[in-house]
Amino acid sequence: MGERLIVVGAQWGDEGKGKIVDLLAEKFDVVVRYQGGDNAGHTVVVGSTQTVFNLLPSAMFHPGKKCILGNGMVINPEVLNREIERVGNCLDRLVISSQAHLIMPWHLALEQARTENGQGHIGTTGRGIGLAYESKAARGGLRAGDLLEDGFEVKMRQGLENANRELVSREVEPLDRNLLPGFLAEAKKLAPFVQDTALLINELIDSGRSVLFEGAQGAMLDIDHGTYPYVTSSSTNAGGACTGTGVAPTLITGTLAVVKAYTTRVGGGPFPTEPPPGDLIGDYLQSRGREIGARTGRKRRCGWLDIPVLRRSAMLNRPEALAITKLDVLDELPEIKICVGYTLRGSEIKTAPASAHLLAVCRPVYQTIGGWLANTSGITDFDKLPYQAQKYIFLVEELCGRPVKIVSTGPDRNETIIRKDMRVFEWMDQRPVESQLALPIANG
Ligand code: GDP
Ligand code: IMO
Ligand code: MG
């Protein structure tokens, strides 16, 4: 039977999941997105071409791989149609879950109306994500499968009228009914791709096919386990891959967590390793790492690597292995800091607390190591990394209690170290062996 591997982001998103999924996709038959919507921006660089995927799985450049939008997703039909046109050549491999919810025009309008600038203190991507999940939880949402049934138009008109009542009560211009036919035409284009994907994926698994589950956002943006309320509205962690596809936990064979070599976050919310005013390291990482939101064009907030955050996400996801990205961004730094713990109200703790209020008052405890001051861009052999760069990787392994099996040294698919000595692709050959390293999650 093929492997069923989940790829998750270990921080606040933008870890480089797109690059890693594209890299691994070659080894899998099926790639499925399990949550989120077009708040995601997953970048894939192959040669001189850079593509940002918002809704389609980041495996679209691998001919023959089935690409599925799972039931846990929220889909804006217009955005998906434009993405399909942009990417091209993928319709024969695309399947959309009949249970995935649709982002309706009023979800965007309401998000805009409820927040000052369309983003509010959370700093959302303004794509109607939270509102679509709100409709889902309130059992008033429209699903892709509804496109195949009678009554879609009636439900759509009712939805618009309900939303307009709120818009008017907020003294905002209501939505014009005349936009509905255009929306419907866009949505109907998706109808041929809509299927019962839980059944399909399980049948594919039973017939021996391997499945790669592509997470969006990151562990700390999870609706339950992230820095609530500064989170997105879906289950980003490995557990979400099961509910977001209909694949049972017993069928999952492994999880890989993608970790950026430093930390970034877009939007509001606590960020313990964000440098204080006057410390220019954040600006340096932002410009050297080209940390600009792939979806919104916003500058990402940047700081040192935060091990307590990684310990929490390792606890939530229990990854067999880590993939570290953007190591090359640290090349020119004479000194590199790693946050190895926090002080919280006079006590030292090792794992990030669940509460955003507590996280906001945690003070980072840093360990400093000498930088490598050498170019690592494009290195593909671990032994060719400067000693200090290797040491950085070993330190992360020790502090997180998880082995690093992939190191990314540039945006391109080929700029990657795969540590074969550590049986990187053992998932593809046999069931994974639990790491020899213990997971140091305990606080105190
Ligand atoms: P995702 O949302 O997790 O898929 O990540 P994004 O695509 O939003 O952001 C990651 C950015 O880093 C993209 O611009 C990638 O092309 C780039 N990237 C990925 N890996 C590396 C790397 O190892 N080095 C450098 N310099 N850039 C990388
Ligand atoms: P990928 O998949 C980084 C953040 C937003 C905001 C919060 C809620 O590319 O890693 P939302 O629009 O989801 O309601 O916004 O979540 N956010 C992301 N940050 N990467 C992402 O996706 C994100 N998707 C949402 O900035 O703080
Ligand atoms: Mg991104």
Short mmCIF file of C-alpha atoms and ligand atoms in Angstrom, two decimals:
data_model
loop_
_atom_site.label_atom_id
_atom_site.label_comp_id
_atom_site.label_asym_id
_atom_site.label_seq_id
_atom_site.Cartn_x
_atom_site.Cartn_y
_atom_site.Cartn_z
CA MET A 1 0.00 0.00 0.00
CA GLY A 2 1.25 3.52 -0.77
CA GLU A 3 2.24 6.02 1.88
CA ARG A 4 -0.15 8.65 3.25
CA LEU A 5 2.00 11.58 4.31
CA ILE A 6 0.78 14.87 5.79
CA VAL A 7 2.82 18.04 5.22
CA VAL A 8 2.12 20.79 7.76
CA GLY A 9 3.54 24.22 8.44
CA ALA A 10 5.14 24.35 11.89
CA GLN A 11 5.00 28.10 12.55
CA TRP A 12 2.67 30.90 11.40
CA GLY A 13 2.50 29.91 7.74
CA ASP A 14 4.72 30.66 4.73
CA GLU A 15 7.32 28.12 5.84
CA GLY A 16 7.86 26.93 2.26
CA LYS A 17 5.19 24.20 2.19
CA GLY A 18 4.58 24.75 -1.53
CA LYS A 19 8.21 24.06 -2.38
CA ILE A 20 8.31 20.91 -0.23
CA VAL A 21 4.98 19.57 -1.55
CA ASP A 22 6.12 20.10 -5.14
CA LEU A 23 9.37 18.29 -4.30
CA LEU A 24 7.65 15.31 -2.66
CA ALA A 25 4.75 15.11 -5.13
CA GLU A 26 6.85 13.14 -7.57
CA LYS A 27 6.73 10.20 -5.14
CA PHE A 28 2.93 10.26 -4.70
CA ASP A 29 -0.09 9.41 -6.83
CA VAL A 30 -2.55 11.85 -5.27
CA VAL A 31 -2.08 15.27 -3.65
CA VAL A 32 -4.92 16.78 -1.63
CA ARG A 33 -5.43 20.15 0.07
CA TYR A 34 -7.43 19.56 3.25
CA GLN A 35 -8.30 22.98 4.70
CA GLY A 36 -8.20 26.71 4.15
CA GLY A 37 -8.92 28.56 0.98
CA ASP A 38 -7.30 31.24 -1.08
CA ASN A 39 -5.82 32.81 2.03
CA ALA A 40 -2.95 30.42 1.20
CA GLY A 41 -0.12 31.40 -1.12
CA HIS A 42 2.15 28.46 -1.85
CA THR A 43 5.14 29.25 -4.05
CA VAL A 44 6.71 26.73 -6.40
CA VAL A 45 9.85 27.65 -8.33
CA VAL A 46 11.00 25.47 -11.17
CA GLY A 47 13.83 26.96 -13.19
CA SER A 48 12.92 30.49 -14.18
CA THR A 49 9.19 30.02 -13.50
CA GLN A 50 7.61 30.97 -10.19
CA THR A 51 3.99 30.01 -9.54
CA VAL A 52 1.89 30.82 -6.50
CA PHE A 53 -0.89 28.34 -5.77
CA ASN A 54 -3.82 29.62 -3.75
CA LEU A 55 -6.34 26.79 -4.04
CA LEU A 56 -4.87 24.13 -6.30
CA PRO A 57 -2.47 21.66 -4.66
CA SER A 58 1.18 22.56 -5.23
CA ALA A 59 1.63 19.44 -7.35
CA MET A 60 0.13 20.74 -10.54
CA PHE A 61 3.44 20.62 -12.37
CA HIS A 62 3.62 16.84 -12.03
CA PRO A 63 1.69 15.34 -14.92
CA GLY A 64 -0.45 12.39 -13.97
CA LYS A 65 -0.88 13.27 -10.30
CA LYS A 66 -4.47 13.53 -9.19
CA CYS A 67 -5.03 16.88 -7.45
CA ILE A 68 -7.93 17.08 -5.02
CA LEU A 69 -9.53 19.99 -3.18
CA GLY A 70 -10.77 18.31 -0.01
CA ASN A 71 -13.98 18.75 1.93
CA GLY A 72 -12.25 20.84 4.61
CA MET A 73 -11.59 23.66 2.16
CA VAL A 74 -13.54 26.83 1.43
CA ILE A 75 -13.46 27.68 -2.26
CA ASN A 76 -14.06 30.95 -4.05
CA PRO A 77 -15.17 29.81 -7.53
CA GLU A 78 -13.96 32.92 -9.31
CA VAL A 79 -10.51 32.68 -7.73
CA LEU A 80 -10.28 28.99 -8.59
CA ASN A 81 -11.29 29.57 -12.22
CA ARG A 82 -8.67 32.29 -12.63
CA GLU A 83 -6.07 30.02 -11.04
CA ILE A 84 -6.97 27.15 -13.36
CA GLU A 85 -6.59 29.50 -16.34
CA ARG A 86 -3.25 30.76 -14.99
CA VAL A 87 -1.82 27.31 -14.30
CA GLY A 88 -3.34 25.67 -17.38
CA ASN A 89 -3.31 22.06 -18.38
CA CYS A 90 -4.70 20.57 -15.18
CA LEU A 91 -8.41 19.94 -15.68
CA ASP A 92 -8.03 16.23 -16.37
CA ARG A 93 -6.49 15.74 -12.93
CA LEU A 94 -8.63 18.07 -10.84
CA VAL A 95 -11.31 16.89 -8.41
CA ILE A 96 -13.29 19.10 -6.03
CA SER A 97 -15.05 17.74 -2.97
CA SER A 98 -18.83 17.99 -3.08
CA GLN A 99 -18.61 18.80 0.65
CA ALA A 100 -16.21 21.72 0.29
CA HIS A 101 -17.91 25.02 1.12
CA LEU A 102 -18.13 27.90 -1.31
CA ILE A 103 -17.00 31.39 -0.48
CA MET A 104 -19.93 33.54 -1.53
CA PRO A 105 -19.76 37.23 -2.54
CA TRP A 106 -21.32 38.27 0.77
CA HIS A 107 -18.60 36.55 2.78
CA LEU A 108 -16.11 39.03 1.35
CA ALA A 109 -18.50 41.96 1.78
CA LEU A 110 -19.27 41.07 5.39
CA GLU A 111 -15.60 40.62 6.28
CA GLN A 112 -14.99 44.07 4.83
CA ALA A 113 -17.95 45.58 6.69
CA ARG A 114 -17.14 44.01 10.05
CA THR A 115 -13.56 45.21 10.12
CA GLU A 116 -12.13 48.66 9.63
CA ASN A 117 -9.97 47.99 6.61
CA GLY A 118 -11.23 44.54 5.68
CA GLN A 119 -8.60 42.89 7.88
CA GLY A 120 -9.20 44.13 11.44
CA HIS A 121 -6.86 43.59 14.38
CA ILE A 122 -6.30 39.98 13.28
CA GLY A 123 -5.00 41.23 9.95
CA THR A 124 -6.88 38.65 7.88
CA THR A 125 -6.18 38.16 4.21
CA GLY A 126 -9.62 39.66 3.44
CA ARG A 127 -10.71 36.67 1.34
CA GLY A 128 -13.88 35.85 3.26
CA ILE A 129 -12.32 32.79 4.89
CA GLY A 130 -13.62 33.27 8.44
CA LEU A 131 -17.09 34.18 7.19
CA ALA A 132 -17.32 31.09 4.99
CA TYR A 133 -16.34 28.83 7.90
CA GLU A 134 -18.82 30.73 10.07
CA SER A 135 -21.61 29.86 7.58
CA LYS A 136 -20.41 26.24 7.58
CA ALA A 137 -20.51 25.99 11.38
CA ALA A 138 -23.91 27.68 11.45
CA ARG A 139 -25.12 25.11 8.90
CA GLY A 140 -26.13 27.79 6.43
CA GLY A 141 -23.30 27.37 3.94
CA LEU A 142 -23.50 26.45 0.28
CA ARG A 143 -21.32 23.53 -0.77
CA ALA A 144 -19.79 22.61 -4.11
CA GLY A 145 -22.16 19.63 -4.24
CA ASP A 146 -25.15 21.99 -4.10
CA LEU A 147 -24.20 23.06 -7.62
CA LEU A 148 -25.33 19.64 -8.79
CA GLU A 149 -28.72 19.87 -7.05
CA ASP A 150 -31.89 21.89 -7.53
CA GLY A 151 -32.38 24.87 -5.32
CA PHE A 152 -28.89 26.42 -5.52
CA GLU A 153 -30.23 29.70 -6.88
CA VAL A 154 -32.93 29.97 -4.23
CA LYS A 155 -30.40 29.36 -1.45
CA MET A 156 -28.08 31.88 -3.06
CA ARG A 157 -30.76 34.59 -3.14
CA GLN A 158 -31.70 33.87 0.48
CA GLY A 159 -28.05 34.08 1.50
CA LEU A 160 -27.68 37.43 -0.22
CA GLU A 161 -30.80 38.82 1.44
CA ASN A 162 -29.66 37.70 4.89
CA ALA A 163 -26.25 39.22 4.34
CA ASN A 164 -27.76 42.45 3.02
CA ARG A 165 -29.77 42.84 6.23
CA GLU A 166 -26.52 42.82 8.17
CA LEU A 167 -24.80 45.14 5.70
CA VAL A 168 -27.66 47.66 5.93
CA SER A 169 -27.63 47.46 9.73
CA ARG A 170 -23.94 48.36 9.56
CA GLU A 171 -24.76 51.26 7.26
CA VAL A 172 -22.92 49.65 4.39
CA GLU A 173 -24.18 49.54 0.80
CA PRO A 174 -26.04 46.22 0.29
CA LEU A 175 -24.95 43.84 -2.46
CA ASP A 176 -26.72 44.11 -5.80
CA ARG A 177 -28.79 41.04 -6.72
CA ASN A 178 -27.54 41.45 -10.26
CA LEU A 179 -24.14 40.08 -9.32
CA LEU A 180 -25.65 36.66 -8.67
CA PRO A 181 -25.92 35.43 -12.29
CA GLY A 182 -22.21 36.20 -12.86
CA PHE A 183 -21.29 34.37 -9.68
CA LEU A 184 -23.48 31.42 -10.64
CA ALA A 185 -21.85 31.18 -14.06
CA GLU A 186 -18.40 31.03 -12.43
CA ALA A 187 -19.53 28.45 -9.89
CA LYS A 188 -21.21 26.26 -12.52
CA LYS A 189 -17.90 25.97 -14.39
CA LEU A 190 -16.67 23.89 -11.44
CA ALA A 191 -19.60 21.47 -11.48
CA PRO A 192 -17.94 18.88 -13.78
CA PHE A 193 -15.11 18.42 -11.27
CA VAL A 194 -17.28 17.93 -8.19
CA GLN A 195 -17.27 14.46 -6.64
CA ASP A 196 -17.59 12.56 -3.39
CA THR A 197 -13.88 12.87 -2.66
CA ALA A 198 -13.92 11.02 0.68
CA LEU A 199 -15.09 7.97 -1.25
CA LEU A 200 -12.66 8.60 -4.09
CA ILE A 201 -9.58 9.06 -1.87
CA ASN A 202 -10.43 5.97 0.19
CA GLU A 203 -10.90 3.92 -2.97
CA LEU A 204 -7.56 5.17 -4.28
CA ILE A 205 -5.90 4.24 -0.99
CA ASP A 206 -7.49 0.80 -1.04
CA SER A 207 -6.17 0.25 -4.54
CA GLY A 208 -2.64 0.94 -3.31
CA ARG A 209 -2.22 4.60 -4.31
CA SER A 210 -0.10 6.95 -2.20
CA VAL A 211 -1.53 10.25 -0.96
CA LEU A 212 0.20 13.47 0.04
CA PHE A 213 -1.89 15.80 2.22
CA GLU A 214 -0.94 19.46 1.75
CA GLY A 215 -1.56 21.66 4.77
CA ALA A 216 -2.06 25.39 4.42
CA GLN A 217 -1.22 28.09 7.01
CA GLY A 218 0.67 26.73 10.04
CA ALA A 219 0.35 25.12 13.46
CA MET A 220 0.09 28.44 15.29
CA LEU A 221 -2.72 29.64 13.02
CA ASP A 222 -4.92 26.60 13.84
CA ILE A 223 -8.43 27.60 14.94
CA ASP A 224 -8.15 25.47 18.12
CA HIS A 225 -4.43 25.19 18.80
CA GLY A 226 -3.09 28.45 17.42
CA THR A 227 -2.77 31.87 19.02
CA TYR A 228 -6.55 32.40 19.19
CA PRO A 229 -8.11 34.77 18.18
CA TYR A 230 -5.11 35.63 15.98
CA VAL A 231 -5.64 32.52 13.88
CA THR A 232 -7.30 31.41 10.69
CA SER A 233 -10.63 29.58 10.81
CA SER A 234 -9.63 26.00 10.00
CA SER A 235 -7.77 23.04 11.51
CA THR A 236 -4.31 23.48 10.05
CA ASN A 237 -2.62 20.73 12.04
CA ALA A 238 -2.23 17.08 11.07
CA GLY A 239 -5.58 16.14 12.62
CA GLY A 240 -7.26 18.45 10.13
CA ALA A 241 -6.02 16.24 7.29
CA CYS A 242 -8.38 13.48 8.47
CA THR A 243 -11.49 15.60 8.98
CA GLY A 244 -10.65 17.64 5.90
CA THR A 245 -10.57 14.62 3.59
CA GLY A 246 -12.49 11.79 5.22
CA VAL A 247 -9.39 9.62 5.59
CA ALA A 248 -9.22 7.85 8.95
CA PRO A 249 -6.30 8.53 11.34
CA THR A 250 -5.35 4.84 11.18
CA LEU A 251 -4.51 5.28 7.51
CA ILE A 252 -1.99 8.09 8.00
CA THR A 253 1.58 6.80 7.77
CA GLY A 254 3.56 9.92 8.55
CA THR A 255 3.76 13.65 9.06
CA LEU A 256 6.44 16.05 7.91
CA ALA A 257 6.59 19.52 9.46
CA VAL A 258 8.03 22.38 7.43
CA VAL A 259 10.07 24.85 9.48
CA LYS A 260 11.52 28.11 8.25
CA ALA A 261 15.07 28.65 9.58
CA TYR A 262 13.76 31.79 11.34
CA THR A 263 10.22 32.92 12.18
CA THR A 264 7.72 35.04 10.27
CA ARG A 265 4.13 36.04 10.79
CA VAL A 266 1.68 38.13 8.77
CA GLY A 267 -1.10 40.04 10.50
CA GLY A 268 -1.67 40.62 14.21
CA GLY A 269 -0.98 38.51 17.27
CA PRO A 270 1.83 37.67 19.67
CA PHE A 271 5.28 36.89 18.30
CA PRO A 272 7.85 36.44 21.11
CA THR A 273 10.97 36.54 18.94
CA GLU A 274 9.94 39.64 17.01
CA PRO A 275 12.85 42.03 17.62
CA PRO A 276 12.24 45.10 19.79
CA PRO A 277 12.27 48.54 18.12
CA GLY A 278 15.82 49.51 17.20
CA ASP A 279 16.96 45.94 16.58
CA LEU A 280 17.35 45.73 12.83
CA ILE A 281 17.48 41.95 12.50
CA GLY A 282 13.76 41.80 11.64
CA ASP A 283 14.21 44.22 8.75
CA TYR A 284 17.30 42.33 7.63
CA LEU A 285 15.50 38.96 7.53
CA GLN A 286 12.52 40.58 5.82
CA SER A 287 14.57 41.97 2.97
CA ARG A 288 17.17 39.17 2.67
CA GLY A 289 14.42 36.52 2.85
CA ARG A 290 12.11 38.54 0.54
CA GLU A 291 9.43 38.14 3.15
CA ILE A 292 6.46 39.61 1.34
CA GLY A 293 3.10 37.85 1.59
CA ALA A 294 2.57 35.65 -1.47
CA ARG A 295 -1.19 36.30 -1.18
CA THR A 296 -1.54 39.85 0.07
CA GLY A 297 1.76 41.55 -0.76
CA ARG A 298 2.09 42.59 2.90
CA LYS A 299 5.53 42.67 4.53
CA ARG A 300 5.91 39.73 6.88
CA ARG A 301 7.01 40.34 10.46
CA CYS A 302 10.33 38.53 11.01
CA GLY A 303 12.35 37.30 13.99
CA TRP A 304 14.66 34.54 15.19
CA LEU A 305 13.78 30.86 15.25
CA ASP A 306 11.43 30.09 18.13
CA ILE A 307 11.96 26.61 19.58
CA PRO A 308 9.11 26.79 22.15
CA VAL A 309 6.73 27.36 19.22
CA LEU A 310 8.28 24.41 17.38
CA ARG A 311 7.96 22.23 20.47
CA ARG A 312 4.27 23.04 20.64
CA SER A 313 3.77 22.28 16.96
CA ALA A 314 5.84 19.08 17.28
CA MET A 315 3.57 18.08 20.16
CA LEU A 316 0.44 18.77 18.10
CA ASN A 317 1.64 17.06 14.93
CA ARG A 318 4.18 14.48 16.14
CA PRO A 319 6.07 14.73 12.84
CA GLU A 320 8.48 11.94 11.99
CA ALA A 321 10.73 14.56 10.50
CA LEU A 322 11.28 18.24 9.85
CA ALA A 323 12.09 20.02 6.60
CA ILE A 324 14.05 23.22 7.24
CA THR A 325 13.73 25.93 4.61
CA LYS A 326 15.51 29.19 3.84
CA LEU A 327 18.77 28.27 5.55
CA ASP A 328 20.55 30.38 2.93
CA VAL A 329 18.86 33.53 4.26
CA LEU A 330 21.08 33.30 7.36
CA ASP A 331 24.33 33.04 5.32
CA GLU A 332 25.66 36.53 5.96
CA LEU A 333 24.97 36.81 9.68
CA PRO A 334 28.03 36.80 11.97
CA GLU A 335 25.84 35.66 14.87
CA ILE A 336 22.60 33.73 14.92
CA LYS A 337 20.24 33.56 17.85
CA ILE A 338 17.87 30.72 18.65
CA CYS A 339 15.12 31.17 21.21
CA VAL A 340 15.50 28.04 23.35
CA GLY A 341 12.86 28.83 25.98
CA TYR A 342 10.80 31.63 27.50
CA THR A 343 10.55 33.30 30.83
CA LEU A 344 6.95 33.63 31.85
CA ARG A 345 6.19 35.54 35.05
CA GLY A 346 9.53 34.59 36.58
CA SER A 347 9.53 30.92 35.54
CA GLU A 348 11.37 29.32 32.66
CA ILE A 349 9.25 27.35 30.22
CA LYS A 350 10.21 25.23 27.23
CA THR A 351 6.97 25.02 25.26
CA ALA A 352 4.84 27.90 23.98
CA PRO A 353 1.67 28.27 26.07
CA ALA A 354 -1.72 27.71 24.44
CA SER A 355 -3.03 31.14 25.41
CA ALA A 356 -2.20 34.09 23.17
CA HIS A 357 -2.40 36.36 26.23
CA LEU A 358 0.30 34.33 27.98
CA LEU A 359 2.39 34.07 24.82
CA ALA A 360 2.29 37.86 24.54
CA VAL A 361 4.04 38.22 27.90
CA CYS A 362 6.61 35.46 27.33
CA ARG A 363 10.16 36.76 27.03
CA PRO A 364 12.54 34.81 24.81
CA VAL A 365 15.69 33.21 26.21
CA TYR A 366 18.31 33.10 23.47
CA GLN A 367 21.28 30.93 22.74
CA THR A 368 23.73 32.55 20.32
CA ILE A 369 25.89 30.65 17.88
CA GLY A 370 28.48 31.93 15.44
CA GLY A 371 27.22 32.26 11.87
CA TRP A 372 28.84 30.48 8.94
CA LEU A 373 29.44 33.57 6.78
CA ALA A 374 29.51 31.48 3.62
CA ASN A 375 27.20 30.98 0.69
CA THR A 376 24.91 27.96 1.08
CA SER A 377 22.57 28.85 -1.81
CA GLY A 378 21.83 25.85 -3.93
CA ILE A 379 23.90 23.34 -1.90
CA THR A 380 22.45 19.86 -2.33
CA ASP A 381 24.84 17.81 -0.20
CA PHE A 382 24.67 18.05 3.61
CA ASP A 383 28.40 17.42 3.95
CA LYS A 384 29.10 20.48 1.80
CA LEU A 385 27.34 22.80 4.25
CA PRO A 386 29.72 24.87 6.37
CA TYR A 387 30.29 23.31 9.79
CA GLN A 388 28.37 26.07 11.62
CA ALA A 389 25.37 25.60 9.32
CA GLN A 390 25.39 21.87 10.08
CA LYS A 391 25.63 22.76 13.75
CA TYR A 392 22.53 24.94 13.42
CA ILE A 393 20.60 22.00 11.97
CA PHE A 394 21.88 19.62 14.67
CA LEU A 395 20.87 22.13 17.34
CA VAL A 396 17.33 22.37 15.95
CA GLU A 397 17.11 18.57 15.91
CA GLU A 398 18.26 18.34 19.49
CA LEU A 399 16.03 21.15 20.75
CA CYS A 400 12.90 19.91 18.93
CA GLY A 401 13.60 16.22 19.37
CA ARG A 402 12.87 15.54 15.70
CA PRO A 403 15.29 14.71 12.88
CA VAL A 404 15.73 17.17 10.02
CA LYS A 405 15.52 15.18 6.82
CA ILE A 406 15.20 17.95 4.25
CA VAL A 407 17.16 21.21 4.16
CA SER A 408 16.17 23.82 1.59
CA THR A 409 18.91 26.15 0.39
CA GLY A 410 17.00 28.17 -2.19
CA PRO A 411 13.53 28.59 -3.69
CA ASP A 412 14.08 26.24 -6.62
CA ARG A 413 12.97 22.61 -6.49
CA ASN A 414 16.58 21.55 -7.03
CA GLU A 415 18.07 23.72 -4.29
CA THR A 416 17.45 21.07 -1.69
CA ILE A 417 19.42 18.72 0.54
CA ILE A 418 17.79 15.36 1.10
CA ARG A 419 19.55 13.53 3.90
CA LYS A 420 19.55 10.03 2.50
CA ASP A 421 21.77 8.88 5.31
CA MET A 422 18.76 9.42 7.51
CA ARG A 423 16.43 7.43 5.27
CA VAL A 424 14.55 10.48 4.10
CA PHE A 425 12.19 8.65 1.84
CA GLU A 426 11.56 5.74 4.15
CA TRP A 427 7.87 6.73 4.15
CA MET A 428 7.74 5.75 0.54
CA ASP A 429 9.33 2.35 1.12
CA GLN A 430 8.03 1.18 4.45
CA ARG A 431 6.20 2.39 7.49
CA PRO A 432 8.16 5.13 9.24
CA VAL A 433 10.29 4.29 12.22
CA GLU A 434 9.67 6.52 15.23
CA SER A 435 12.55 8.93 15.76
CA GLN A 436 15.19 7.90 18.25
CA LEU A 437 15.03 11.40 19.66
CA ALA A 438 12.58 12.02 22.48
CA LEU A 439 10.13 14.88 22.14
CA PRO A 440 10.99 17.43 24.87
CA ILE A 441 7.60 19.03 25.35
CA ALA A 442 7.35 19.31 29.12
CA ASN A 443 7.33 22.77 30.63
CA GLY A 444 9.04 23.89 33.82
P1 GDP B 1 4.15 28.47 1.90
O1 GDP B 1 2.94 29.29 2.07
O2 GDP B 1 4.50 27.69 3.13
O3 GDP B 1 4.11 27.58 0.69
O4 GDP B 1 5.37 29.48 1.67
P2 GDP B 1 5.36 30.77 0.71
O5 GDP B 1 5.40 30.34 -0.70
O6 GDP B 1 4.26 31.70 1.11
O7 GDP B 1 6.68 31.49 1.15
C1 GDP B 1 7.93 30.87 1.06
C2 GDP B 1 8.85 31.77 0.19
O8 GDP B 1 10.19 31.36 0.36
C3 GDP B 1 8.55 31.64 -1.29
O9 GDP B 1 8.85 32.86 -1.91
C4 GDP B 1 9.54 30.55 -1.74
O10 GDP B 1 9.86 30.65 -3.11
C5 GDP B 1 10.72 30.90 -0.88
N1 GDP B 1 11.59 29.76 -0.50
C6 GDP B 1 11.24 28.48 -0.20
N2 GDP B 1 12.31 27.78 0.20
C7 GDP B 1 13.37 28.64 0.15
C8 GDP B 1 14.74 28.52 0.48
O11 GDP B 1 15.23 27.49 0.92
N3 GDP B 1 15.51 29.64 0.32
C9 GDP B 1 15.04 30.82 -0.14
N4 GDP B 1 15.86 31.84 -0.25
N5 GDP B 1 13.73 30.96 -0.45
C10 GDP B 1 12.91 29.90 -0.30
P1 IMO B 2 0.02 29.87 3.73
O1 IMO B 2 -0.75 28.62 3.42
C1 IMO B 2 0.55 33.21 6.52
C2 IMO B 2 -3.06 34.67 8.49
C3 IMO B 2 -3.50 36.07 8.14
C4 IMO B 2 -4.17 36.49 9.43
C5 IMO B 2 -4.82 35.19 9.91
C6 IMO B 2 -6.30 35.07 9.58
O2 IMO B 2 0.51 30.60 2.53
O3 IMO B 2 1.09 29.59 4.75
P2 IMO B 2 -7.63 34.61 7.31
O4 IMO B 2 -7.68 35.39 6.03
O5 IMO B 2 -7.18 33.20 7.16
O6 IMO B 2 -8.91 34.72 8.09
O7 IMO B 2 -6.52 35.38 8.21
O8 IMO B 2 -4.11 34.14 9.28
N1 IMO B 2 -2.88 33.77 7.34
C7 IMO B 2 -1.68 33.41 6.85
N2 IMO B 2 -0.44 33.79 7.20
N3 IMO B 2 0.38 32.29 5.55
C8 IMO B 2 -0.85 31.87 5.22
O9 IMO B 2 -1.09 30.84 4.36
C9 IMO B 2 -1.96 32.46 5.85
N4 IMO B 2 -3.30 32.32 5.73
C10 IMO B 2 -3.84 33.10 6.66
O10 IMO B 2 -2.41 36.89 7.80
O11 IMO B 2 -3.20 36.86 10.37
MG MG B 3 2.33 31.29 1.86
#
